[in-house]
């Protein structure tokens, strides 16, 4: 009780002052903007304390430090943690009376004060044990010093000022968060309005600036599945050389992040090293966030600013939230592009398959003394195999089967080139060895070295029942004689298109009633059996022996069935083509 009485006697007019100040204090709680609040506070303090200068600094929730808000010439300047009146009050956590203050080291501050420091009152503005700001009173206008009574009075007023400032800051922060959430929703809707990845990346860099300020930004995406080595890059504020360094930096970051769970980072110059380094020499602050989808790292997003301590943990959390929307939009665009690409590829394959089927005989020709059947079983929509029965002159028929290295469209195109070259040379009526030599030279000159053709070409004479042939590195056809002897037709030469000057020899065999001639590609003999072993030549011979009483159609159906019998999804691992010949009476 004695302490309280003594406190009143030291400032007997305080309670009267408090009642008189009710209207002034009420004005603090209804200020519409932060500027209006500080104007009201400045008027109050200048009137009550005859303060020549009133300075206010506030706690920056986003950057988690203090900066001057008022007056205008100090606005935005950060408070030094080491020295300064505001820093002393923050450490002391109560009002300080500084009777012999040191002069400010800042020339701009010295000029703005217009007179030497004489007396200073400084008080932290504390709300619920949290300092939300600091008020500094510099010199009295009448030239006298502030007193201990002024110190007590400012201490009392500081609680009201802290409450009004805190309410305003909280309201401002709440409004800011609502604006940011609304902007993020709008951005998400905007990103979902297109499936074009380039448009999405440009939109991201344009719209994110509505929420967070930056001087430069970059987004580097890892290659999508099936597009290894191809990175997507979207930048703002970087030149061409910077972009090269950005890709190198991103590659190193991806490597490090692949060793552990990637985390968002706030970076400043002292944090930079070999991996996390600044590309722009003027950069002073950076935010770096990983972009993830389905727990997979798909890219990195970075914002940089030329101002020191420009970003806070709050900004980083906001960018992470935005990064989630970015990742969803990117994956959505990639999925859409993949669907479109797949549909286009399927359409192209369908067209290529139709063209290729046009190369195959639509119906088996009638060749005297032979029963024929054929089948092409592609591993994909387009095969690299072909077969044909070609009328040469009356009573003579060309028989050809071929296989191109590789699969799909590229193999189909090479096979089309082989067939066209072969037909052109056949019409010139050259010998088989000459025909294959010329075809070999043409393929060697016009196709990629990684593509070559194996082929078997023969000419059957109906009258003599003789097959003259040459094998260009192809699987030797099986000739199963009526009496049970197996012959393999391997005579010929090297693959077509593999070497510039390959030569080919010819061989003749006479076909007899009851003989079977099986022309095939390696997709047949490499087919898996129930023991997961390849069918091979011996397996093929065994099957043909078992089925020798069948018709040609039955034989080809059974052999084609073996190709897919033990294959996943009823699709062979390699193209398989069969041309079955049964010699009749």
Coordinates of C-alpha atoms in Angstrom, one line a residue:
X1 CA 0.0 0.0 0.0
X2 CA 2.8 2.4 0.8
X3 CA 4.4 1.7 -2.6
X4 CA 1.1 2.6 -4.3
X5 CA 0.7 5.8 -2.3
X6 CA 4.2 6.8 -3.1
X7 CA 3.6 6.1 -6.8
X8 CA 0.6 8.5 -6.8
X9 CA 2.4 11.3 -5.0
X10 CA 5.2 11.2 -7.6
X11 CA 2.6 11.9 -10.3
X12 CA -0.5 13.2 -8.6
X13 CA -2.2 14.3 -11.8
X14 CA -1.9 10.9 -13.6
X15 CA -5.4 9.7 -12.9
X16 CA -6.9 13.0 -13.9
X17 CA -4.8 12.8 -17.1
X18 CA -6.0 9.3 -17.8
X19 CA -9.7 10.4 -17.6
X20 CA -8.9 13.3 -19.9
X21 CA -7.1 11.1 -22.3
X22 CA -10.0 8.7 -22.8
X23 CA -11.2 10.4 -26.0
X24 CA -7.6 10.4 -27.3
X25 CA -7.1 6.7 -26.5
X26 CA -10.4 5.8 -28.1
X27 CA -9.1 7.4 -31.3
X28 CA -6.3 4.9 -31.3
X29 CA -8.6 1.9 -31.5
X30 CA -10.6 3.3 -34.5
X31 CA -7.7 4.3 -36.7
X32 CA -8.5 3.1 -40.3
X33 CA -4.8 2.7 -41.4
X34 CA -1.5 2.3 -39.7
X35 CA -0.5 5.8 -40.9
X36 CA -3.6 7.3 -39.2
X37 CA -2.7 5.4 -36.0
X38 CA 0.8 6.8 -35.9
X39 CA -0.5 10.3 -36.7
X40 CA -2.9 10.0 -33.7
X41 CA -0.1 8.7 -31.4
X42 CA 2.3 11.4 -32.6
X43 CA -0.2 14.2 -31.8
X44 CA -0.9 12.7 -28.4
X45 CA 2.8 12.3 -27.4
X46 CA 3.8 15.7 -28.8
X47 CA 1.0 17.3 -26.7
X48 CA 1.5 15.3 -23.5
X49 CA 5.3 15.4 -23.5
X50 CA 6.2 18.3 -25.8
X51 CA 8.3 15.8 -27.7
X52 CA 10.2 17.4 -30.6
X53 CA 10.5 14.0 -32.5
X54 CA 8.4 10.9 -32.1
X55 CA 9.8 7.7 -33.7
X56 CA 7.9 4.4 -34.0
X57 CA 9.3 1.0 -34.9
X58 CA 7.1 -2.1 -35.2
X59 CA 7.6 -5.9 -35.2
X60 CA 7.5 -7.4 -38.7
X61 CA 5.6 -10.6 -38.4
X62 CA 6.8 -11.8 -41.8
X63 CA 10.5 -11.1 -41.4
X64 CA 10.6 -11.5 -37.6
X65 CA 12.5 -8.4 -36.8
X66 CA 11.9 -4.7 -36.1
X67 CA 11.8 -1.8 -38.5
X68 CA 11.0 1.9 -38.4
X69 CA 7.5 2.8 -39.6
X70 CA 7.3 6.4 -38.6
X71 CA 8.4 9.1 -39.4
X72 CA 8.7 8.9 -43.2
X73 CA 12.4 9.5 -43.4
X74 CA 13.1 6.4 -41.3
X75 CA 10.5 4.1 -42.7
X76 CA 11.7 0.7 -43.6
X77 CA 15.1 0.9 -41.8
X78 CA 15.8 -2.1 -39.7
X79 CA 16.7 -1.8 -36.0
X80 CA 20.2 -2.9 -35.1
X81 CA 20.3 -5.6 -32.5
X82 CA 23.6 -4.4 -31.2
X83 CA 23.0 -0.7 -30.5
X84 CA 20.4 2.1 -30.6
X85 CA 17.7 3.3 -28.2
X86 CA 15.0 1.0 -29.6
X87 CA 17.4 -2.0 -29.2
X88 CA 18.1 -1.0 -25.6
X89 CA 14.4 -0.8 -24.8
X90 CA 13.7 -4.2 -26.4
X91 CA 16.4 -5.8 -24.2
X92 CA 15.3 -4.0 -21.1
X93 CA 11.5 -4.6 -21.7
X94 CA 10.5 -1.4 -19.9
X95 CA 10.6 2.4 -20.4
X96 CA 14.0 4.0 -20.3
X97 CA 15.0 7.6 -19.6
X98 CA 18.3 8.4 -21.3
X99 CA 19.7 11.6 -19.9
X100 CA 23.0 11.9 -21.8
X101 CA 22.4 10.2 -25.1
X102 CA 25.2 9.6 -27.7
X103 CA 24.8 11.4 -31.0
X104 CA 23.5 9.2 -33.9
X105 CA 26.2 7.9 -36.1
X106 CA 23.9 8.1 -39.2
X107 CA 24.5 11.5 -41.0
X108 CA 21.0 11.3 -42.4
X109 CA 19.5 10.8 -38.9
X110 CA 21.6 13.7 -37.5
X111 CA 20.4 16.1 -40.2
X112 CA 16.8 15.0 -39.8
X113 CA 16.9 15.6 -36.0
X114 CA 18.1 19.2 -36.8
X115 CA 19.4 19.5 -33.2
X116 CA 21.8 17.6 -30.9
X117 CA 20.3 14.8 -28.8
X118 CA 19.6 16.2 -25.3
X119 CA 17.0 13.9 -23.7
X120 CA 15.4 10.7 -24.8
X121 CA 12.5 8.6 -23.6
X122 CA 12.1 5.1 -25.2
X123 CA 9.5 2.5 -24.3
X124 CA 8.8 -1.0 -25.7
X125 CA 5.2 -1.6 -26.6
X126 CA 4.4 -4.9 -25.0
X127 CA 1.2 -6.9 -25.5
X128 CA 0.7 -10.3 -23.8
X129 CA 4.4 -10.5 -23.1
X130 CA 5.3 -9.9 -26.8
X131 CA 7.0 -6.7 -27.9
X132 CA 5.0 -5.4 -30.9
X133 CA 6.9 -2.1 -31.3
X134 CA 9.0 0.6 -29.7
X135 CA 8.3 4.4 -29.3
X136 CA 11.1 6.9 -28.9
X137 CA 10.7 10.5 -27.8
X138 CA 13.6 12.7 -28.8
X139 CA 14.1 16.1 -27.0
X140 CA 11.5 18.4 -25.6
X141 CA 10.4 21.3 -27.6
X142 CA 11.0 23.7 -24.7
X143 CA 14.6 22.6 -24.4
X144 CA 14.2 20.9 -21.0
X145 CA 14.9 17.3 -20.2
X146 CA 12.4 14.5 -19.8
X147 CA 11.7 13.6 -16.2
X148 CA 11.2 10.4 -14.2
X149 CA 7.5 11.4 -14.1
X150 CA 7.5 11.5 -17.9
X151 CA 9.1 8.1 -17.9
X152 CA 6.3 6.8 -15.6
X153 CA 3.6 8.4 -17.7
X154 CA 5.0 7.0 -20.9
X155 CA 5.2 3.6 -19.3
X156 CA 1.5 3.7 -18.5
X157 CA 0.6 5.0 -21.9
X158 CA 2.7 2.4 -23.6
X159 CA 0.2 -0.4 -22.7
X160 CA -2.6 1.4 -24.5
X161 CA -0.4 2.1 -27.5
X162 CA 0.7 -1.5 -27.5
X163 CA -2.9 -2.7 -27.4
X164 CA -4.0 -0.5 -30.3
X165 CA -0.9 -1.3 -32.4
X166 CA -1.2 -5.0 -31.8
X167 CA -4.9 -5.0 -32.7
X168 CA -4.1 -3.1 -35.9
X169 CA -1.1 -5.4 -36.8
X170 CA -3.2 -8.5 -36.1
X171 CA -6.1 -7.2 -38.2
X172 CA -3.6 -6.2 -41.0
X173 CA -2.0 -9.7 -40.9
X174 CA -5.4 -11.3 -40.9
X175 CA -6.5 -9.2 -43.9
X176 CA -3.2 -10.0 -45.6
X177 CA -3.6 -13.7 -45.1
X178 CA -7.1 -13.6 -46.5
X179 CA -5.9 -11.6 -49.5
X180 CA -3.1 -14.2 -50.0
X181 CA -5.5 -17.1 -49.7
X182 CA -7.9 -15.5 -52.1
X183 CA -5.0 -14.8 -54.6
X184 CA -3.8 -18.4 -54.2
X185 CA -7.3 -19.6 -55.1
X186 CA -7.5 -17.3 -58.1
X187 CA -4.0 -18.5 -59.2
X188 CA -5.1 -22.1 -58.8
X189 CA -8.1 -21.5 -61.0
X190 CA -6.0 -19.7 -63.5
X191 CA -3.4 -22.6 -63.6
X192 CA -6.2 -25.1 -64.1
X193 CA -7.6 -23.2 -67.1
X194 CA -4.9 -24.5 -69.4
X195 CA -3.1 -27.8 -70.1
X196 CA -0.1 -26.2 -71.8
X197 CA 3.0 -26.5 -69.6
X198 CA 4.8 -23.5 -71.1
X199 CA 1.7 -21.3 -70.5
X200 CA 1.4 -22.7 -66.9
X201 CA 5.1 -21.8 -66.1
X202 CA 4.7 -18.3 -67.5
X203 CA 1.5 -17.8 -65.6
X204 CA 3.1 -19.0 -62.3
X205 CA 6.0 -16.4 -62.6
X206 CA 3.5 -13.7 -63.5
X207 CA 0.9 -14.4 -60.7
X208 CA 3.3 -15.3 -57.8
X209 CA 4.5 -11.7 -57.9
X210 CA 1.0 -10.6 -56.8
X211 CA 1.7 -12.4 -53.6
X212 CA 5.5 -12.1 -53.0
X213 CA 7.9 -9.5 -54.3
X214 CA 11.0 -10.7 -56.1
X215 CA 13.7 -9.3 -58.4
X216 CA 14.3 -12.6 -60.1
X217 CA 12.7 -16.0 -60.2
X218 CA 13.4 -19.4 -61.7
X219 CA 11.6 -22.7 -62.0
X220 CA 13.6 -25.8 -63.2
X221 CA 11.7 -29.0 -63.8
X222 CA 13.2 -32.4 -63.8
X223 CA 12.8 -34.4 -67.0
X224 CA 9.4 -36.1 -67.3
X225 CA 9.2 -39.9 -67.6
X226 CA 10.3 -40.9 -71.0
X227 CA 12.0 -37.6 -71.7
X228 CA 15.4 -38.2 -70.0
X229 CA 17.8 -35.3 -70.3
X230 CA 15.1 -32.7 -71.2
X231 CA 14.6 -30.1 -68.5
X232 CA 11.9 -27.4 -68.5
X233 CA 13.1 -23.9 -67.5
X234 CA 11.1 -20.8 -66.8
X235 CA 12.9 -17.7 -65.6
X236 CA 12.5 -14.0 -64.8
X237 CA 15.4 -11.6 -64.3
X238 CA 18.1 -13.9 -65.5
X239 CA 20.2 -13.6 -68.7
X240 CA 21.2 -16.4 -71.0
X241 CA 24.5 -17.1 -69.2
X242 CA 22.6 -17.1 -65.9
X243 CA 20.2 -19.7 -67.3
X244 CA 23.1 -22.1 -68.1
X245 CA 24.4 -21.7 -64.5
X246 CA 20.8 -22.1 -63.1
X247 CA 20.5 -25.5 -64.9
X248 CA 23.9 -26.6 -63.5
X249 CA 22.9 -25.4 -60.0
X250 CA 19.5 -27.2 -60.3
X251 CA 21.3 -30.4 -61.3
X252 CA 23.5 -30.3 -58.2
X253 CA 20.5 -29.6 -56.0
X254 CA 18.5 -32.5 -57.5
X255 CA 21.5 -34.8 -56.8
X256 CA 21.7 -33.7 -53.2
X257 CA 18.0 -33.8 -52.6
X258 CA 17.9 -37.3 -54.1
X259 CA 20.0 -38.5 -51.1
X260 CA 17.3 -37.3 -48.6
X261 CA 14.0 -35.6 -48.1
X262 CA 14.2 -32.2 -49.8
X263 CA 13.3 -29.2 -47.7
X264 CA 12.4 -25.6 -48.4
X265 CA 15.2 -23.1 -47.5
X266 CA 15.7 -19.4 -46.7
X267 CA 19.1 -18.4 -48.0
X268 CA 21.3 -15.3 -47.5
X269 CA 24.8 -14.6 -48.8
X270 CA 26.4 -16.3 -45.7
X271 CA 24.4 -19.5 -46.5
X272 CA 25.8 -19.8 -50.1
X273 CA 28.3 -22.5 -50.9
X274 CA 29.2 -24.8 -53.7
X275 CA 25.6 -26.1 -54.3
X276 CA 23.4 -23.4 -52.8
X277 CA 25.0 -20.4 -54.5
X278 CA 23.9 -17.1 -55.9
X279 CA 23.7 -16.8 -59.7
X280 CA 23.1 -13.0 -59.7
X281 CA 25.8 -10.9 -57.9
X282 CA 23.2 -8.5 -56.5
X283 CA 21.1 -11.2 -54.8
X284 CA 20.9 -10.8 -51.0
X285 CA 17.9 -13.0 -50.1
X286 CA 16.5 -16.2 -51.6
X287 CA 13.8 -18.7 -51.1
X288 CA 14.2 -22.2 -52.5
X289 CA 11.4 -24.8 -52.4
X290 CA 11.2 -28.3 -53.9
X291 CA 8.3 -29.1 -56.1
X292 CA 6.9 -32.6 -55.4
X293 CA 4.2 -34.8 -56.8
X294 CA 3.2 -38.2 -55.3
X295 CA 6.3 -38.0 -53.1
X296 CA 8.5 -37.6 -56.2
X297 CA 10.7 -34.6 -56.7
X298 CA 9.7 -32.9 -60.0
X299 CA 11.5 -29.6 -59.8
X300 CA 12.8 -26.6 -57.8
X301 CA 11.3 -23.1 -57.5
X302 CA 13.4 -20.1 -56.4
X303 CA 12.7 -16.5 -55.7
X304 CA 15.5 -14.0 -55.1
X305 CA 15.6 -10.4 -53.9
X306 CA 18.3 -7.8 -53.9
X307 CA 17.3 -6.6 -50.4
X308 CA 18.8 -8.2 -47.3
X309 CA 16.5 -10.2 -45.1
X310 CA 13.7 -9.7 -47.7
X311 CA 11.9 -13.0 -46.8
X312 CA 10.7 -14.6 -43.6
X313 CA 9.6 -18.0 -42.5
X314 CA 6.1 -16.9 -43.2
X315 CA 6.9 -16.1 -46.8
X316 CA 8.6 -19.4 -47.1
X317 CA 5.5 -21.2 -45.8
X318 CA 3.3 -19.2 -48.2
X319 CA 5.6 -20.2 -51.1
X320 CA 5.5 -23.8 -50.1
X321 CA 1.7 -23.7 -50.1
X322 CA 1.8 -22.1 -53.5
X323 CA 4.3 -24.7 -54.6
X324 CA 1.8 -27.4 -53.9
X325 CA -0.6 -25.8 -56.4
X326 CA 2.3 -25.5 -58.9
X327 CA 3.1 -29.2 -58.6
X328 CA -0.5 -30.2 -59.2
X329 CA -0.8 -28.0 -62.3
X330 CA 2.5 -29.3 -63.7
X331 CA 1.6 -32.9 -63.2
X332 CA -1.8 -32.3 -64.6
X333 CA -0.3 -30.6 -67.7
X334 CA 2.2 -33.4 -68.1
X335 CA -0.5 -36.1 -67.8
X336 CA -2.6 -34.4 -70.4
X337 CA 0.4 -34.0 -72.7
X338 CA 1.2 -37.7 -72.2
X339 CA -2.3 -38.7 -73.1
X340 CA -2.2 -36.5 -76.2
X341 CA 1.2 -37.8 -77.2
X342 CA 0.1 -41.4 -76.7
X343 CA -3.1 -40.8 -78.8
X344 CA -1.0 -39.2 -81.6
X345 CA 1.5 -42.0 -81.5
X346 CA -1.2 -44.6 -81.6
X347 CA -2.8 -42.8 -84.6
X348 CA 0.6 -42.7 -86.4
X349 CA 1.3 -46.3 -85.6
X350 CA -2.2 -47.2 -86.9
X351 CA -1.5 -45.4 -90.2
X352 CA 2.0 -46.9 -90.4
X353 CA 0.5 -50.4 -89.8
X354 CA -2.1 -49.9 -92.6
X355 CA 0.7 -48.8 -94.9
X356 CA 2.8 -51.8 -94.0
X357 CA -0.1 -54.2 -94.4
X358 CA -0.4 -52.9 -97.9
X359 CA 3.1 -54.3 -98.5
X360 CA 2.0 -57.8 -97.5
X361 CA 0.1 -60.1 -99.9
X362 CA -3.5 -59.6 -99.3
X363 CA -4.3 -63.2 -100.5
X364 CA -2.0 -66.1 -101.1
X365 CA -1.3 -66.5 -104.9
X366 CA -2.0 -69.8 -106.6
X367 CA 1.4 -71.4 -107.3
X368 CA 1.2 -74.7 -109.1
X369 CA 2.4 -77.6 -106.9
X370 CA 2.4 -75.5 -103.7
X371 CA 0.0 -75.0 -100.8
X372 CA 0.8 -71.6 -99.0
X373 CA 0.0 -69.9 -95.8
X374 CA 1.6 -66.9 -94.0
X375 CA 1.2 -64.9 -90.8
X376 CA 2.8 -61.7 -89.4
X377 CA 2.6 -61.4 -85.5
X378 CA 4.0 -57.9 -84.6
X379 CA 5.3 -57.2 -81.1
X380 CA 4.0 -53.7 -81.5
X381 CA 1.5 -52.1 -83.9
X382 CA 4.2 -51.8 -86.6
X383 CA 6.4 -54.7 -87.4
X384 CA 10.0 -54.8 -88.8
X385 CA 9.3 -58.0 -90.6
X386 CA 8.0 -58.7 -94.1
X387 CA 7.2 -61.5 -96.5
X388 CA 6.1 -61.6 -100.1
X389 CA 5.4 -63.8 -103.0
X390 CA 6.4 -62.0 -106.2
X391 CA 5.4 -63.0 -109.8
X392 CA 8.6 -62.7 -111.9
X393 CA 7.8 -64.3 -115.3
X394 CA 5.3 -67.0 -116.2
X395 CA 5.9 -70.1 -114.0
X396 CA 8.5 -68.3 -111.7
X397 CA 7.8 -66.9 -108.3
X398 CA 10.0 -64.9 -105.9
X399 CA 9.8 -65.9 -102.2
X400 CA 11.1 -63.4 -99.7
X401 CA 11.1 -63.0 -96.0
X402 CA 13.0 -60.3 -94.1
X403 CA 13.7 -58.9 -90.6
X404 CA 15.0 -55.4 -89.6
X405 CA 16.9 -54.8 -86.4
X406 CA 14.7 -52.9 -84.0
X407 CA 10.9 -52.5 -83.7
X408 CA 8.1 -50.1 -84.4
X409 CA 8.0 -47.2 -86.9
X410 CA 11.8 -47.0 -87.6
X411 CA 12.0 -50.7 -88.3
X412 CA 8.9 -50.5 -90.5
X413 CA 10.4 -47.6 -92.6
X414 CA 13.6 -49.5 -93.2
X415 CA 11.7 -52.6 -94.2
X416 CA 9.7 -50.5 -96.7
X417 CA 12.9 -49.3 -98.2
X418 CA 14.2 -52.8 -98.4
X419 CA 11.1 -54.1 -100.1
X420 CA 11.1 -51.2 -102.6
X421 CA 14.8 -51.8 -103.5
X422 CA 14.2 -55.5 -103.9
X423 CA 11.2 -55.1 -106.2
X424 CA 13.1 -52.6 -108.3
X425 CA 16.1 -54.9 -108.8
X426 CA 13.9 -58.0 -109.4
X427 CA 12.3 -56.1 -112.3
X428 CA 15.7 -55.6 -113.9
X429 CA 15.9 -59.4 -114.1
X430 CA 19.3 -59.8 -112.5
X431 CA 20.5 -63.0 -110.8
X432 CA 19.7 -63.5 -107.2
X433 CA 23.3 -62.8 -106.1
X434 CA 23.4 -59.6 -108.1
X435 CA 20.0 -58.5 -106.8
X436 CA 21.0 -58.9 -103.1
X437 CA 24.4 -57.2 -103.8
X438 CA 22.7 -54.1 -105.2
X439 CA 20.1 -54.0 -102.4
X440 CA 22.9 -54.3 -99.8
X441 CA 24.7 -51.3 -101.4
X442 CA 21.6 -49.2 -101.4
X443 CA 20.7 -49.9 -97.8
X444 CA 24.3 -49.3 -96.7
X445 CA 24.2 -45.8 -98.4
X446 CA 20.7 -44.7 -97.3
X447 CA 20.0 -46.1 -93.8
X448 CA 21.4 -45.6 -90.3
X449 CA 24.3 -48.0 -89.5
X450 CA 22.4 -49.3 -86.5
X451 CA 19.7 -50.6 -88.9
X452 CA 20.3 -53.6 -91.1
X453 CA 18.2 -56.3 -92.7
X454 CA 18.4 -60.1 -92.7
X455 CA 16.6 -61.7 -95.6
X456 CA 16.0 -64.9 -97.5
X457 CA 15.2 -64.6 -101.2
X458 CA 14.5 -67.4 -103.5
X459 CA 12.9 -68.1 -106.9
X460 CA 10.6 -71.1 -107.4
X461 CA 10.3 -72.6 -110.8
X462 CA 6.9 -74.3 -111.2
X463 CA 7.9 -76.6 -114.0
X464 CA 11.2 -77.8 -112.6
X465 CA 10.0 -77.6 -109.0
X466 CA 13.4 -76.0 -108.1
X467 CA 14.0 -73.3 -105.6
X468 CA 17.1 -71.1 -106.3
X469 CA 17.9 -69.1 -103.2
X470 CA 20.4 -66.9 -101.3
X471 CA 20.3 -66.3 -97.5
X472 CA 21.5 -62.8 -96.5
X473 CA 22.3 -63.5 -92.8
X474 CA 18.7 -64.7 -92.1
X475 CA 17.5 -67.5 -89.9
X476 CA 17.9 -70.5 -92.2
X477 CA 14.5 -71.8 -93.4
X478 CA 13.6 -75.4 -92.5
X479 CA 13.1 -77.8 -95.4
X480 CA 11.6 -81.0 -93.9
X481 CA 11.7 -83.7 -96.6
X482 CA 8.8 -86.1 -97.1
X483 CA 11.0 -89.0 -95.9
X484 CA 11.8 -87.1 -92.7
X485 CA 15.2 -85.6 -93.4
X486 CA 15.7 -81.9 -92.2
X487 CA 17.7 -79.4 -94.2
X488 CA 18.5 -75.8 -93.3
X489 CA 18.9 -73.4 -96.1
X490 CA 21.8 -71.2 -94.9
X491 CA 23.8 -70.6 -98.1
X492 CA 24.2 -67.0 -99.2
X493 CA 26.1 -64.2 -97.5
X494 CA 26.2 -61.3 -94.9
X495 CA 23.3 -59.2 -93.7
X496 CA 22.0 -56.4 -95.9
X497 CA 23.1 -52.8 -95.2
X498 CA 25.8 -53.8 -92.7
X499 CA 28.8 -53.7 -95.0
X500 CA 29.4 -51.8 -98.2
X501 CA 30.7 -54.6 -100.5
X502 CA 29.1 -57.8 -99.4
X503 CA 28.8 -60.6 -101.9
X504 CA 26.2 -63.4 -102.1
X505 CA 26.1 -66.9 -103.5
X506 CA 23.2 -69.0 -104.7
X507 CA 22.1 -72.5 -104.1
X508 CA 19.5 -74.8 -105.7
X509 CA 17.2 -77.4 -104.1
X510 CA 14.6 -79.5 -105.8
X511 CA 11.2 -79.7 -103.9
X512 CA 9.3 -83.0 -103.8
X513 CA 5.7 -83.9 -103.0
X514 CA 5.3 -84.1 -99.2
X515 CA 8.1 -81.6 -98.4
X516 CA 7.5 -78.8 -96.0
X517 CA 9.4 -75.5 -96.3
X518 CA 9.1 -73.1 -93.3
X519 CA 10.4 -69.6 -93.7
X520 CA 10.4 -67.6 -90.5
X521 CA 11.9 -64.7 -88.5
X522 CA 13.7 -65.0 -85.2
X523 CA 10.5 -64.0 -83.3
X524 CA 9.4 -67.6 -83.8
X525 CA 12.5 -69.5 -82.6
X526 CA 13.1 -67.0 -79.7
X527 CA 9.5 -67.6 -78.4
X528 CA 9.4 -68.9 -74.9
X529 CA 8.2 -72.4 -74.1
X530 CA 6.5 -73.6 -70.9
X531 CA 9.9 -74.2 -69.4
X532 CA 10.8 -70.5 -70.2
X533 CA 13.4 -71.7 -72.7
X534 CA 13.5 -70.5 -76.3
X535 CA 11.8 -72.7 -78.8
X536 CA 15.0 -72.7 -81.0
X537 CA 15.6 -74.6 -84.2
X538 CA 15.2 -78.0 -82.6
X539 CA 11.9 -77.1 -81.1
X540 CA 10.7 -75.7 -84.5
X541 CA 11.7 -78.9 -86.2
X542 CA 10.0 -81.0 -83.6
X543 CA 6.7 -79.1 -84.0
X544 CA 6.8 -79.3 -87.8
X545 CA 7.3 -83.1 -87.6
X546 CA 4.3 -83.4 -85.2
X547 CA 2.1 -81.3 -87.6
X548 CA 3.3 -82.6 -90.9
X549 CA 0.0 -84.2 -91.6
X550 CA -1.8 -80.8 -91.3
X551 CA -2.7 -78.4 -94.0
X552 CA -0.6 -75.3 -94.6
X553 CA -3.2 -73.1 -92.8
X554 CA -3.3 -75.4 -89.8
X555 CA 0.5 -75.5 -89.7
X556 CA 0.9 -71.7 -89.7
X557 CA -1.9 -71.2 -87.1
X558 CA -0.2 -73.7 -84.7
X559 CA 3.2 -72.2 -85.2
X560 CA 1.9 -68.6 -84.7
X561 CA 0.1 -69.8 -81.6
X562 CA 3.5 -70.9 -80.1
X563 CA 4.8 -67.4 -80.5
X564 CA 2.3 -65.9 -78.1
X565 CA 1.4 -69.0 -76.1
X566 CA 3.7 -68.1 -73.1
X567 CA 4.2 -64.4 -73.8
X568 CA 2.8 -61.7 -71.4
X569 CA -0.4 -60.1 -72.6
X570 CA -0.4 -62.4 -75.6
X571 CA 2.2 -60.2 -77.3
X572 CA 5.5 -61.5 -78.4
X573 CA 8.8 -60.0 -77.3
X574 CA 9.9 -59.7 -80.9
X575 CA 8.1 -59.5 -84.3
X576 CA 7.4 -63.0 -85.7
X577 CA 6.6 -63.7 -89.4
X578 CA 6.0 -67.1 -91.0
X579 CA 5.7 -68.3 -94.6
X580 CA 4.7 -72.0 -94.7
X581 CA 5.0 -74.0 -98.0
X582 CA 3.7 -77.5 -98.4
X583 CA 4.7 -79.2 -101.6
X584 CA 1.8 -81.2 -103.2
X585 CA 1.4 -83.7 -106.0

